[in-house]
Every structure is written in C-alpha cells, then in structure tokens.
Short mmCIF file of C-alpha atoms in Angstrom, two decimals:
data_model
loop_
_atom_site.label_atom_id
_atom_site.label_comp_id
_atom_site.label_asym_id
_atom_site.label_seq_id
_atom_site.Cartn_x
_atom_site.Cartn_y
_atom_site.Cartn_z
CA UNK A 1 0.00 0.00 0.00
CA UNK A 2 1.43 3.48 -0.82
CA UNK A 3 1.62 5.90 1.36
CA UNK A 4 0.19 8.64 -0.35
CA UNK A 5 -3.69 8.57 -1.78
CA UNK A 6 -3.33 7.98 -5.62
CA UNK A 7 -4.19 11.72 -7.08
CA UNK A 8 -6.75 9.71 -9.55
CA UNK A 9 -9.22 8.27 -7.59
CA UNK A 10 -11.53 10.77 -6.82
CA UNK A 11 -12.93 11.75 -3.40
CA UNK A 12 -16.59 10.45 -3.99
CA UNK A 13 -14.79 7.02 -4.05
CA UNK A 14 -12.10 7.83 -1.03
CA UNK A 15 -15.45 8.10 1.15
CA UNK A 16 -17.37 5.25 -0.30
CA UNK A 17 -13.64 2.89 0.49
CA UNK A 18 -13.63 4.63 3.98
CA UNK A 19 -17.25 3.37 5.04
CA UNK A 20 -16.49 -0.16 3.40
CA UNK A 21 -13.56 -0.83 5.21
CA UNK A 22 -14.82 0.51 8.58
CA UNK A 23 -17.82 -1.68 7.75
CA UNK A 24 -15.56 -4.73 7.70
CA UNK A 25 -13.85 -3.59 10.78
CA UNK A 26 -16.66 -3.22 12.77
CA UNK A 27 -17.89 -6.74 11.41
CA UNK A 28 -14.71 -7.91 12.49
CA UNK A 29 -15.36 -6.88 16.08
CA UNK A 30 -18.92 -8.57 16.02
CA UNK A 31 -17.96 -11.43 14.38
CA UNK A 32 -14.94 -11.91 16.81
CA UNK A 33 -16.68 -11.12 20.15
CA UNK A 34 -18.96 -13.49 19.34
CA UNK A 35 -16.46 -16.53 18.19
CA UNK A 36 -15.04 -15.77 21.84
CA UNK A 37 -18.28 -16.83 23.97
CA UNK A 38 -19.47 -19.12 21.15
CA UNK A 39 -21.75 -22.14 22.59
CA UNK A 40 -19.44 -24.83 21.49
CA UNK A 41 -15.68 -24.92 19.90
CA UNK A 42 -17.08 -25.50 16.23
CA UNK A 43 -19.27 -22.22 16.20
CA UNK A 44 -16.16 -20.35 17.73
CA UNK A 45 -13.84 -21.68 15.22
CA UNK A 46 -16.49 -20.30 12.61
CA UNK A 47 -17.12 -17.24 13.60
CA UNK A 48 -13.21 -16.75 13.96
CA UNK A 49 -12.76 -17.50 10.30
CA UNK A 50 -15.74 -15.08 9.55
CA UNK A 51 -13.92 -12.12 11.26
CA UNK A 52 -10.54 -13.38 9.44
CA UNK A 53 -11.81 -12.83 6.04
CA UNK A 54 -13.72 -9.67 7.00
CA UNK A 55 -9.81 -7.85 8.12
CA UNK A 56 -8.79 -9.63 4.70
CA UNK A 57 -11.45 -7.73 2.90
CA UNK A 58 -10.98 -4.65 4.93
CA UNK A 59 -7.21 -4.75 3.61
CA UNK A 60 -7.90 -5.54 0.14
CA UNK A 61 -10.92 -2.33 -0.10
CA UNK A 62 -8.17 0.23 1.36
CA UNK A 63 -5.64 -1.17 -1.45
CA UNK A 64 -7.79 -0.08 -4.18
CA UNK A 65 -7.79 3.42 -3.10
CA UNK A 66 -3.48 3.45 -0.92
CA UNK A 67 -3.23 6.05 1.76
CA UNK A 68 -3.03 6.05 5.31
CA UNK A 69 -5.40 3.33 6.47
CA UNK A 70 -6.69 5.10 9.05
CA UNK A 71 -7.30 8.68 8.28
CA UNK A 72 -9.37 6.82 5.18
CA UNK A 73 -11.46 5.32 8.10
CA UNK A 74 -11.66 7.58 10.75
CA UNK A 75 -14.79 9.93 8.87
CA UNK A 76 -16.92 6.91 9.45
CA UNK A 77 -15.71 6.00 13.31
CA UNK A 78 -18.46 8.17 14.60
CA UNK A 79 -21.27 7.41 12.70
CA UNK A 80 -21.09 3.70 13.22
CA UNK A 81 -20.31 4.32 16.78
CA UNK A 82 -23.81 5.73 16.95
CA UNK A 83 -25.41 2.34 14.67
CA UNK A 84 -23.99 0.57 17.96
CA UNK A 85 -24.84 2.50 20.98
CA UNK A 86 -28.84 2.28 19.11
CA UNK A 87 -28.39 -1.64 18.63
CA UNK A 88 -26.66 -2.83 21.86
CA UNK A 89 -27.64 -5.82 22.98
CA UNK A 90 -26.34 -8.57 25.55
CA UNK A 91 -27.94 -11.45 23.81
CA UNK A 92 -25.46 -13.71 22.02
CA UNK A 93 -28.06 -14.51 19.16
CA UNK A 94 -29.23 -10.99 18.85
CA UNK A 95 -25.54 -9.53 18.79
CA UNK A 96 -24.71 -12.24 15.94
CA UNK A 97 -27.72 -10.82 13.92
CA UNK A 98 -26.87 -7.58 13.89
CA UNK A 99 -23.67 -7.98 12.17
CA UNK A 100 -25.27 -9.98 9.92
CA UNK A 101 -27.99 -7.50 9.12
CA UNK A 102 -25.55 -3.94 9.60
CA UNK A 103 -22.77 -5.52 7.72
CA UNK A 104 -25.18 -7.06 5.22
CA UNK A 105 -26.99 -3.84 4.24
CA UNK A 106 -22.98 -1.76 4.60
CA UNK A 107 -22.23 -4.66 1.95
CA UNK A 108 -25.28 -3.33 -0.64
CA UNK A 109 -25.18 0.08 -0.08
CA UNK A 110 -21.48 0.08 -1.19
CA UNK A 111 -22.31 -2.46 -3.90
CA UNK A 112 -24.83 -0.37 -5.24
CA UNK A 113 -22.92 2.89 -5.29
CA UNK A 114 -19.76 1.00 -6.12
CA UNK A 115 -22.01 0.47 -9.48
CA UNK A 116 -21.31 4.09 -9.94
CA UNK A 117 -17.34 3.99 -10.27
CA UNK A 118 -15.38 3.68 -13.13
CA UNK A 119 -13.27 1.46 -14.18
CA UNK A 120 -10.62 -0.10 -12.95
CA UNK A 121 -11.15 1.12 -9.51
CA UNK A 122 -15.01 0.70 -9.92
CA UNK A 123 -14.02 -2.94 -11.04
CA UNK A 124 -11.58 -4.09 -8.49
CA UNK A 125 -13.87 -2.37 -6.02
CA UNK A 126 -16.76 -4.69 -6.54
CA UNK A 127 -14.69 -7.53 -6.71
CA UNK A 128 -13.20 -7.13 -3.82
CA UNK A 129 -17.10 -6.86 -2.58
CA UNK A 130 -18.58 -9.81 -4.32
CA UNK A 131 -15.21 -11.70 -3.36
CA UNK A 132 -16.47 -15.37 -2.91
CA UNK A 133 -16.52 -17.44 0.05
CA UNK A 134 -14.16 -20.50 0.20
CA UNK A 135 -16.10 -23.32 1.33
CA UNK A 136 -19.42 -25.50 -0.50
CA UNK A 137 -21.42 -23.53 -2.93
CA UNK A 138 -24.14 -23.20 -0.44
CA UNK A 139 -21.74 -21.28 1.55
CA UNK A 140 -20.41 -19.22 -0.93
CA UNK A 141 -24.16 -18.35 -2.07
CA UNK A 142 -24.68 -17.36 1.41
CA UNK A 143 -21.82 -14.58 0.93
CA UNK A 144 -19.23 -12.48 3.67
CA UNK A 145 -21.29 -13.86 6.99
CA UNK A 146 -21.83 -17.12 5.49
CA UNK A 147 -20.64 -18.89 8.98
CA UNK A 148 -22.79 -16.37 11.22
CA UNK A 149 -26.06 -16.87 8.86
CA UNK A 150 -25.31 -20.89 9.21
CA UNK A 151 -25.27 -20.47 12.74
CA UNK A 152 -28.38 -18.53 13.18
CA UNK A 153 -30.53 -20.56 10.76
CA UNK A 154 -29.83 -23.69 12.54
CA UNK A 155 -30.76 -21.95 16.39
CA UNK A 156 -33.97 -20.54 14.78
CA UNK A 157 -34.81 -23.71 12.80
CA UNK A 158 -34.69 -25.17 16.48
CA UNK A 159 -36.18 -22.79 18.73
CA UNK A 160 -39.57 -21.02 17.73
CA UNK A 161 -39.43 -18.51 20.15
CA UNK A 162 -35.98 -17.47 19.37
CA UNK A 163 -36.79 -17.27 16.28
CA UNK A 164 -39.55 -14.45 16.83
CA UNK A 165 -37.66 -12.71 18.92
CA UNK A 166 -34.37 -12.92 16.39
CA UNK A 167 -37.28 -11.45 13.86
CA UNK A 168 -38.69 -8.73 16.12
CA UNK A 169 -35.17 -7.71 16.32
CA UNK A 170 -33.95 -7.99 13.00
CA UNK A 171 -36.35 -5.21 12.02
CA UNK A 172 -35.23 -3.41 14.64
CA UNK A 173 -31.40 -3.42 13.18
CA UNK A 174 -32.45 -2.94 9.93
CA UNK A 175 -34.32 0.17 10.59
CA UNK A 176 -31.05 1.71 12.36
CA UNK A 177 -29.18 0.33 9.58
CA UNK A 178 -31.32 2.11 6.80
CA UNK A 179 -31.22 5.20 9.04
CA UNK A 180 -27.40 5.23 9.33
CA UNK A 181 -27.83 5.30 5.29
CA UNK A 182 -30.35 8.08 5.06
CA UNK A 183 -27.60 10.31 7.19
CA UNK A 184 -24.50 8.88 5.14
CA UNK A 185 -25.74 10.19 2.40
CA UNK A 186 -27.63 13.44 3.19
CA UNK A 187 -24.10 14.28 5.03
CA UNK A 188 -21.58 12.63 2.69
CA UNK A 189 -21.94 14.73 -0.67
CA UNK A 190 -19.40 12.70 -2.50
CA UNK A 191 -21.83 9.23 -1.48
CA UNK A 192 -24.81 11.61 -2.68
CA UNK A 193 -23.00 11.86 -6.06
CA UNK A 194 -22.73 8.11 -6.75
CA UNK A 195 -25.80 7.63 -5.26
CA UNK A 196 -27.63 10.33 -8.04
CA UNK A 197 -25.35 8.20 -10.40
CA UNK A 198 -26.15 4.61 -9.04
CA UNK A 199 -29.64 3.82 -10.71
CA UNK A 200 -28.24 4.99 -14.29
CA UNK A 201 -25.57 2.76 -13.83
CA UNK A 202 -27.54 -0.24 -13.11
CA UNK A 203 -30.28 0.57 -15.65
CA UNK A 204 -32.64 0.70 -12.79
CA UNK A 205 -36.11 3.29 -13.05
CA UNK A 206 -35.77 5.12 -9.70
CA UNK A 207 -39.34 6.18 -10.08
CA UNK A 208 -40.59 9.67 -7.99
CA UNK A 209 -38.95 9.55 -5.23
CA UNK A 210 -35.63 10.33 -6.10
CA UNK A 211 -32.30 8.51 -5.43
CA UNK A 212 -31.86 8.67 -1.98
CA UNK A 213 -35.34 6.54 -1.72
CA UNK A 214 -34.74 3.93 -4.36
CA UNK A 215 -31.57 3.20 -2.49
CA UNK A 216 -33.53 2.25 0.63
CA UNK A 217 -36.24 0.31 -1.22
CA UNK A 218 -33.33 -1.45 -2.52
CA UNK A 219 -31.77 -2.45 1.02
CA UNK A 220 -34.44 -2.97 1.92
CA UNK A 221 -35.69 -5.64 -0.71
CA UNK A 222 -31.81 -7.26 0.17
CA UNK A 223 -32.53 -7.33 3.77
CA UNK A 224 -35.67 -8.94 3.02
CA UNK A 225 -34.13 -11.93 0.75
CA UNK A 226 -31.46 -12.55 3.88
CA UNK A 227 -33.49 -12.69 6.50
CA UNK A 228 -35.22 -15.68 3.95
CA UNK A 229 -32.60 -17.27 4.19
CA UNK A 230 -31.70 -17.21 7.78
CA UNK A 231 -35.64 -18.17 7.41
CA UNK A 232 -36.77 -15.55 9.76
CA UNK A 233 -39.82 -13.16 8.72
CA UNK A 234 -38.26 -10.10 7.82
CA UNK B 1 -6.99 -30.07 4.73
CA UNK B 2 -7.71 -33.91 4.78
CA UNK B 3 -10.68 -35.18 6.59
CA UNK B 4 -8.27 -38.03 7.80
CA UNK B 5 -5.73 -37.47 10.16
CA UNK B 6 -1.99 -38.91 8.39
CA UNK B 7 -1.44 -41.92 10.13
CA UNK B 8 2.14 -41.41 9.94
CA UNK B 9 1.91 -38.66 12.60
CA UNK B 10 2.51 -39.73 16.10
CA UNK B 11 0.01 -39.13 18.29
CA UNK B 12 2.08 -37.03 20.93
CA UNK B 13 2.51 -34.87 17.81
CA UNK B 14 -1.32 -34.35 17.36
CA UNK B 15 -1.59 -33.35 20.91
CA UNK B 16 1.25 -30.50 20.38
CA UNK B 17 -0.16 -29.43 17.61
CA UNK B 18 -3.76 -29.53 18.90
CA UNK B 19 -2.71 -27.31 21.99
CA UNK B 20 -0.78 -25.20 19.89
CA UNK B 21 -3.52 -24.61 17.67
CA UNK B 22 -5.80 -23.53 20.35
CA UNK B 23 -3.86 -21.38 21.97
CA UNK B 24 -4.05 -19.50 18.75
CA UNK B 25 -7.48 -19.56 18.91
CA UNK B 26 -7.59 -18.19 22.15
CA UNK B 27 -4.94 -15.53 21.15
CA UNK B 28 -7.12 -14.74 18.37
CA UNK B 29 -10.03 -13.71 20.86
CA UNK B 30 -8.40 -11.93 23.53
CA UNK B 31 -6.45 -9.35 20.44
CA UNK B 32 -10.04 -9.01 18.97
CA UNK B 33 -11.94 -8.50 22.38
CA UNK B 34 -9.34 -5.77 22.93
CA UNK B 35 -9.32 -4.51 19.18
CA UNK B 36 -13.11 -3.60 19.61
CA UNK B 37 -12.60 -1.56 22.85
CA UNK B 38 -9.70 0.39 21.70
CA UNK B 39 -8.89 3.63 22.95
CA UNK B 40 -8.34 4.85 18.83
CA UNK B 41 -8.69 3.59 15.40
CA UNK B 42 -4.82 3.08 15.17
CA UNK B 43 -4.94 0.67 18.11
CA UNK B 44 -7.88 -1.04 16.79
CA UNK B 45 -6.49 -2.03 13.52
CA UNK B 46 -3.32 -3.11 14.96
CA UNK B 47 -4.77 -5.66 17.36
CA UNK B 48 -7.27 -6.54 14.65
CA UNK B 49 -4.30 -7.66 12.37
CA UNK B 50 -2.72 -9.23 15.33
CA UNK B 51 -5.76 -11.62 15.11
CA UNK B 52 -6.19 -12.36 12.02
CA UNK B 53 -2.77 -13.35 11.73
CA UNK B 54 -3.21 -15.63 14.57
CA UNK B 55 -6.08 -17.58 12.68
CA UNK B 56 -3.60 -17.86 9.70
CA UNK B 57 -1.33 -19.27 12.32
CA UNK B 58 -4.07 -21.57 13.60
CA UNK B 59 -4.37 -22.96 10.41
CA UNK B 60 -0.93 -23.43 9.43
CA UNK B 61 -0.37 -25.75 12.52
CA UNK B 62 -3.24 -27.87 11.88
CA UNK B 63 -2.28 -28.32 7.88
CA UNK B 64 0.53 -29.86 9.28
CA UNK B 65 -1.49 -32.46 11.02
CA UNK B 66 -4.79 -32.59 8.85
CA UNK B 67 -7.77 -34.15 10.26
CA UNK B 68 -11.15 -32.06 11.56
CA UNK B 69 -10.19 -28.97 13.43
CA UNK B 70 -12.15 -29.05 16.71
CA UNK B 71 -11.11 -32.77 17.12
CA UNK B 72 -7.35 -31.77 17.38
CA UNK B 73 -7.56 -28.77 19.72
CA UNK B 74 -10.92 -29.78 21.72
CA UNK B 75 -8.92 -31.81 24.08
CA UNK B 76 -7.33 -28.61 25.52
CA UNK B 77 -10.59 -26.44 25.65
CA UNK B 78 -11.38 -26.83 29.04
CA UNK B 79 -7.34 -26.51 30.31
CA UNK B 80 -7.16 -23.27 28.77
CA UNK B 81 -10.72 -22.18 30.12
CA UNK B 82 -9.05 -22.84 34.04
CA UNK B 83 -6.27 -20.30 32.82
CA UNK B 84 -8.71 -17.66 31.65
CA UNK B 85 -10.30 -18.04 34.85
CA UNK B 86 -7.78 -17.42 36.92
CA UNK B 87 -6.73 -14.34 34.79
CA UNK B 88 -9.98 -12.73 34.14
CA UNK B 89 -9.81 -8.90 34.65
CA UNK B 90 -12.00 -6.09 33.03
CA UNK B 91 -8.72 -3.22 32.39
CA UNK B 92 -8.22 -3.23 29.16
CA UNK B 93 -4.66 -3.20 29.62
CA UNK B 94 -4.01 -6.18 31.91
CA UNK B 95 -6.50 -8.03 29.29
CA UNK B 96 -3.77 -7.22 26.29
CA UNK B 97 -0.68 -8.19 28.43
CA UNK B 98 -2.41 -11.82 29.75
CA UNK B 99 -2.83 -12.39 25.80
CA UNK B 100 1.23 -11.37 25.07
CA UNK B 101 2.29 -13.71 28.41
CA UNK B 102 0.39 -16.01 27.77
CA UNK B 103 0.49 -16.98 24.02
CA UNK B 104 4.00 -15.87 24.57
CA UNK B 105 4.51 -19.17 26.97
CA UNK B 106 2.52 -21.21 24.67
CA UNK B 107 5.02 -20.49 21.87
CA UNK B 108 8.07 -21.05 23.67
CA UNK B 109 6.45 -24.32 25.51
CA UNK B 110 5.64 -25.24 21.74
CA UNK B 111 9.02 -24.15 20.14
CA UNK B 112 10.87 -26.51 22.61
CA UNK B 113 8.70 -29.33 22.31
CA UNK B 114 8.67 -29.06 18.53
CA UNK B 115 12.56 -29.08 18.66
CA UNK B 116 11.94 -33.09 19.54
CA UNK B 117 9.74 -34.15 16.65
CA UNK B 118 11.20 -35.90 13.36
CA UNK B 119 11.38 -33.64 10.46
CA UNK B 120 9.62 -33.20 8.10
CA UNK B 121 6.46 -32.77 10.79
CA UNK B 122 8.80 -31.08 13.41
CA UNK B 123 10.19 -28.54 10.60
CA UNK B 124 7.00 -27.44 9.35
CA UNK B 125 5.68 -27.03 13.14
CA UNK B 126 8.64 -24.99 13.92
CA UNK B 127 8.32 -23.10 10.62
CA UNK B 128 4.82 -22.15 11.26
CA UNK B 129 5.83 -20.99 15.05
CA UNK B 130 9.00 -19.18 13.63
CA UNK B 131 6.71 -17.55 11.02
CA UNK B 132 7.98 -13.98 10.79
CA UNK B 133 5.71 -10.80 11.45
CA UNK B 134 5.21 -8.93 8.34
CA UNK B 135 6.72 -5.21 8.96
CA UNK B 136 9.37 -3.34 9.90
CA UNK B 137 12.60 -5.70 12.01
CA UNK B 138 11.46 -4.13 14.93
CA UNK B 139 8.44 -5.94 14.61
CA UNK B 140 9.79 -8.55 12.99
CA UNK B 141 11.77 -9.11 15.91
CA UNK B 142 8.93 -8.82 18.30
CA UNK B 143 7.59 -11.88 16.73
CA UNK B 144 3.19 -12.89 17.10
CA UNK B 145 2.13 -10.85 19.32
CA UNK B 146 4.30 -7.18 17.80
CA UNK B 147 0.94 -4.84 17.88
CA UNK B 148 0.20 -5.65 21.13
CA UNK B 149 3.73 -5.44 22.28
CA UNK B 150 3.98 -2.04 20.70
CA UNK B 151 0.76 -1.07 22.37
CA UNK B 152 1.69 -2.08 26.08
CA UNK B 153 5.63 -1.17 25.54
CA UNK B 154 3.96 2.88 24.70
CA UNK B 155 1.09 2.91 27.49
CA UNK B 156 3.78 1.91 29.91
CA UNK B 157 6.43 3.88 28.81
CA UNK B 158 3.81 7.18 29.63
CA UNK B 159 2.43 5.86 32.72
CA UNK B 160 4.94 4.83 35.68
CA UNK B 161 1.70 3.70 37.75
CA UNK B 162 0.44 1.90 35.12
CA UNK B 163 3.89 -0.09 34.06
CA UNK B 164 4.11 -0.70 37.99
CA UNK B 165 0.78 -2.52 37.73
CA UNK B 166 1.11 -4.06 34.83
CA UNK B 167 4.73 -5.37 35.94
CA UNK B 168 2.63 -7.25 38.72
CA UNK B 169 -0.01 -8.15 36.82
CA UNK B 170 2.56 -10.05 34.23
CA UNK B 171 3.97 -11.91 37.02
CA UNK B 172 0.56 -13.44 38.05
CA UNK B 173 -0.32 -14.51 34.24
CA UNK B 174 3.16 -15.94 34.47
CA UNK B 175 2.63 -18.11 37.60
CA UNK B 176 -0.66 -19.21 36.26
CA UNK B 177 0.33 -20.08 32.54
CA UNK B 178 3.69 -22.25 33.77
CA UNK B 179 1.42 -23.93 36.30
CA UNK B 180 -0.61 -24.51 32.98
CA UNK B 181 2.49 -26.06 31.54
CA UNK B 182 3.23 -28.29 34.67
CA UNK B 183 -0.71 -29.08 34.14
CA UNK B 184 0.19 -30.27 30.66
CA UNK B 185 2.95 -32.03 30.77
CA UNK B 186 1.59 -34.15 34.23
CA UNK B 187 -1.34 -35.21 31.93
CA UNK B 188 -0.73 -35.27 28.65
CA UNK B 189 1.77 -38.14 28.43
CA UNK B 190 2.59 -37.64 24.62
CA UNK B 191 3.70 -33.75 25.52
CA UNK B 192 5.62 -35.19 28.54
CA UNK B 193 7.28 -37.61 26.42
CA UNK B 194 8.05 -34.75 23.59
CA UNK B 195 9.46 -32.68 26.50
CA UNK B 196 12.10 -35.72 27.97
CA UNK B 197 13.70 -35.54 24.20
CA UNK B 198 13.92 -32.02 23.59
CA UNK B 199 16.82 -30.58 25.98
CA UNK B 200 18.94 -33.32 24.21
CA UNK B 201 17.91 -32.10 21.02
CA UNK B 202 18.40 -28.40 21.48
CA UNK B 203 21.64 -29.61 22.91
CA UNK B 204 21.10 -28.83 26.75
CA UNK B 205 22.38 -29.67 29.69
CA UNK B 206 19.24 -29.85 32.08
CA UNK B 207 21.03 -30.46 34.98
CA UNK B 208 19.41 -31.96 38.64
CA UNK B 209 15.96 -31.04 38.37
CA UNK B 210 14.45 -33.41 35.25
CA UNK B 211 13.26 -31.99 32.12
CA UNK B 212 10.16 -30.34 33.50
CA UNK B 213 11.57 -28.05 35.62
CA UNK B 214 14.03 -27.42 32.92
CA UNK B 215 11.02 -26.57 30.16
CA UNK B 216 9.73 -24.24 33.39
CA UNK B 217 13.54 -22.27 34.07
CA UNK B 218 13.65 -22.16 29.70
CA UNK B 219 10.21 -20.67 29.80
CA UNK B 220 10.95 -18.14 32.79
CA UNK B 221 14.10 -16.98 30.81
CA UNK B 222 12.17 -16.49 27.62
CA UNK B 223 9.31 -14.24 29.47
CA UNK B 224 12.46 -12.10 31.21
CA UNK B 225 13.25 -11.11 27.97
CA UNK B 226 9.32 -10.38 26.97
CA UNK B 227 9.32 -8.58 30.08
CA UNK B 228 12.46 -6.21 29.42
CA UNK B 229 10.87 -5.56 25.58
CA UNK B 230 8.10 -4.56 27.34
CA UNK B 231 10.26 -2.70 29.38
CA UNK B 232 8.48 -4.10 32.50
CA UNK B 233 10.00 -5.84 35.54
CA UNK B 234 9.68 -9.25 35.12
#
C-alpha cells in the first residue's frame, strides 16, 4: 500500500472505500466477540474464520484506493459508533444478527454505489465486494457472513421462540441500519454523487422519489431476501 | 486439509499441535476483544491484524497435522478455560498483556517441544511458530504478538503507575500459565514424552531437576526477555 492517496481516484470514491472498510472492521469486532463466547468450539472456530476474512477484505478495499489506512477510516468512526450504541444488545443470538444484518446492508449500499465507479477502480472495487466465500457452494451463495447466517438458521430452525424474537429484532437493526444510510448520504456529498449516479448505472427506473429513496427500497428488498434465508420473517 | 488425520503422525505430535492450535485460537479472541474496545482507530487495527494473523497461524499448525479442526484442539478447551479463569480482569490493559504472556509461553512451551519431533512434521511445526511478522525488524523481531507489544511497551512507557501494575499483573499470568504447563505435561503423556527428548535435542544440559523443571527455568528466561521488551519488571 502506498503511502500517499493515488491523485486519480476521486474523493466520492475515497469516502465510499472509507465506510467499506470501517464496515468490515466493525464486522470484524462482532464477528470476533462473538467466536469468543461461542456455545461450542465449532461455532467459535467459525465465527473466527468469519472475522478473518472480513480484516482480509478490509485490507484488500483500502488497497484499491493506498493512503493512510486510518485517516481513510476515521470519517466513518463516529457514525457507526452511533449504529452501535442504538443496537446494543447482551444477547449472544441478537448480537450475531446484527452484524449480519448492519454488515449485510454496509455490503449493498457500497455495492450499489460502487455500481457508480469507473473502471478499474469501480471494477476491483466490486470484486473485492462480491469476493467469494471458500467453502461448499451453499456457503459461498450465502456470501461475507456465510458462517454467522449458518449459525443462526440452525438456532432458529430449532427454537420457535428465538426465532420471533431474532425477527422482532432484525427489524429493529435494519431500521437503524437504513437510518445510518439516510444520514450517510444526506451528510456525505461525494456518497450523494454516486448515489444520483447509481440507478443509471444499473439501468434501474428510480421512479418519484428520487435517489436517496430507491436506495432504501433497494436495502431494503436485500434485507428482506437474507433474513429468507436465515428463514426468519423479515 | 484432509478429513483423515496422516497416520504417519505420532500421536504425541497431534496433541502439540492440537494445543498449539488452540492457543491461537484463544490468542485470536483476547487481540479481537481488545481490538473492539480500543482507545483509537490506530490501536484497533493493529490488534485486529494481530488476530487475524493468529487464525492464519491456527491454520498453518493444523495443515501440518490434517484431520477435523475441533477434534485436534478440543482436548485442551477446558485446560485453557481454568487459565482464563484465573486471569480474568475487566482493564483493558491487563486483558492485552495476559494475551502477550500467555500466548507468549505457549510459543516457547511449543518451540521446545517441537525441537523433539522428526522432520519433516517437526520442521513445518517450527516453521509455522517461527513464522515472521510482516513489517518493519522491529516488529519482525517482536515476533506474534508485535501490535500488542507495541501497544503495552507505549502505554507503559507514559504511565509509571500503570507499568508498575502491569509489571505485577505479568507476574501473576506468568505463575498461572507455567502452572498450565506443569498441568500439561503431568497429563498429557505424549507432551511429557516430547518434552524428555527435547533438551537433548536443542543440545542442553538440564542439569538436577528433570526436564520439566528445565522446560519451566527455559520458559521463565524467555518471558524475562518479553518482560524487558516490554520494558516491564519481570
């Protein structure tokens, strides 16, 4: 990695790299805290290669765009450190989830405005996102939290009432999570940018109400296809 | 990784290997656990990489014996959970240093014991624990555990109470992770037996006192010199 920010990539794409990687960071932590008071030494091992690959991606999104590591970070430490305080919880399930959910809608909001780039930084930007997972094709369908969403479908496809309450809160995440997006990009004008530029991009029709709400209709529609497969109502 | 364990490997060499392993494992988790509650970003991302690179180590040492994962290490699960017992504290610095003394031990105890197995299983054991830390020497030199080194080496250096602590502190994970390795060796007969063949295989003269209470002097040396790059009292 050099240690000056290549002059070419342009500062839209510095910000969308900055919330990516923190993204994966912060995934790390959940991932990891919850490998160490995993239920059995399986599940820990799991989740420990979970938070492995998400520094690995981390590294790999910060070489795309060089530069200090952290100072192409630190914009995003706050705003995630609100995400957090709003979605603490001391339940090991529930604390599982919402990495899954918060790092699964991080993973395609950048996705989607990663659309937006040009190549070759747009390119090895959303391959470093839709970077496969080693393992069985059903794990590699299941994508970055493949181990975490194994985990979880098997408690809820074994305890109804966890399963409710892993629903009830999934909403819950996913409401903070499509919040955290709304104030990204209403105080981010570089993700604004690719975000006006996103739906163009993918030939999607954003319809009336402008970018900023066919991006959450989006999420949202993702959130709703991974909480099917965790098979909890979304 | 095979789903068969080699047959070729002795068995005293699948219980090294499985302790070593899980020692990584639990290296892994105390580096994250203090990665999330990190004073900065900096800090964070150190201890972060510390981890992941301890899972690459994890793996490395159980390539070299194949079989399933939790198999080889879940025989030392529950001597390792005694140790975290007895070492449990919520300061975020006394968490960091029990993870550097302790995985420190475990690496030495491991190094020696390695030094006794037939090549080419002992040499790609001792590569995998020689494995050097990406970076400048001075990390190089630090070897596993050189973020978290760094970390405790600068908090101490600003903070004579806090060095005087942690100087304590170290000598109590000490006590508890050579009792671990007296624990070990008294009943795990395969380690035991690695441990009669290494002194003459490193070459040493282990005097009066038998080879465990040589391993125990060898370990006490090696965590002197942790100590003093620490630049704590041992």
């Amino acid at each position: 990695m050099s240690s000056q920010r290549p002059s070419a990539v342009p500062a839209s794409v510095v910000d969308l790299v900055g919330f990516a990687a923190y993204s994966e960071l912060a995934e790390f932590g959940l991932l990891a805290t919850r490998s160490v008071d995993a239920p059995d030494l399986d599940t820990r091992q799991a989740l420990a290669d979970g938070a492995e690959r998400a520094i690995e991606r981390e590294r790999a999104m910060l070489a795309v765009v060089g530069g200090p590591r952290a100072a192409v970070m630190a914009p995003f430490a706050d705003t995630l450190t609100e995400f957090d305080a709003r979605t603490r919880t001391d339940d090991w399930a529930e604390g599982l989830l919402k990495g899954v959910v918060g790092h699964g809608v991080a993973q395609d909001f950048c996705r989607t405005l990663a659309a937006a780039i040009e190549d070759p930084v747009g390119r090895r930007l959303r391959e470093v996102l839709d970077r496969p997972v080693p393992g069985p094709a059903a794990v590699a369908e299941a994508g970055a939290d493949a181990e975490a969403i194994e985990v979880l479908g098997r408690l809820g496809a074994a305890d109804e009432v966890l399963a409710s309450r892993l629903a009830l809160w999934g909403r819950r995440v996913v409401g903070e999570a499509l919040n955290l997006v709304t104030v990204l990009l209403a105080t981010h004008p570089g993700l604004d940018d690719l975000a006006s530029r996103a739906p163009a991009a993918l030939g999607a029709d954003i319809g009336d109400g402008g970018s900023r709400a066919w991006i959450v209709a989006r999420l949202t529609a993702e959130h709703t296809r991974r909480m099917d497969r965790l098979q909890l109502a979304a």
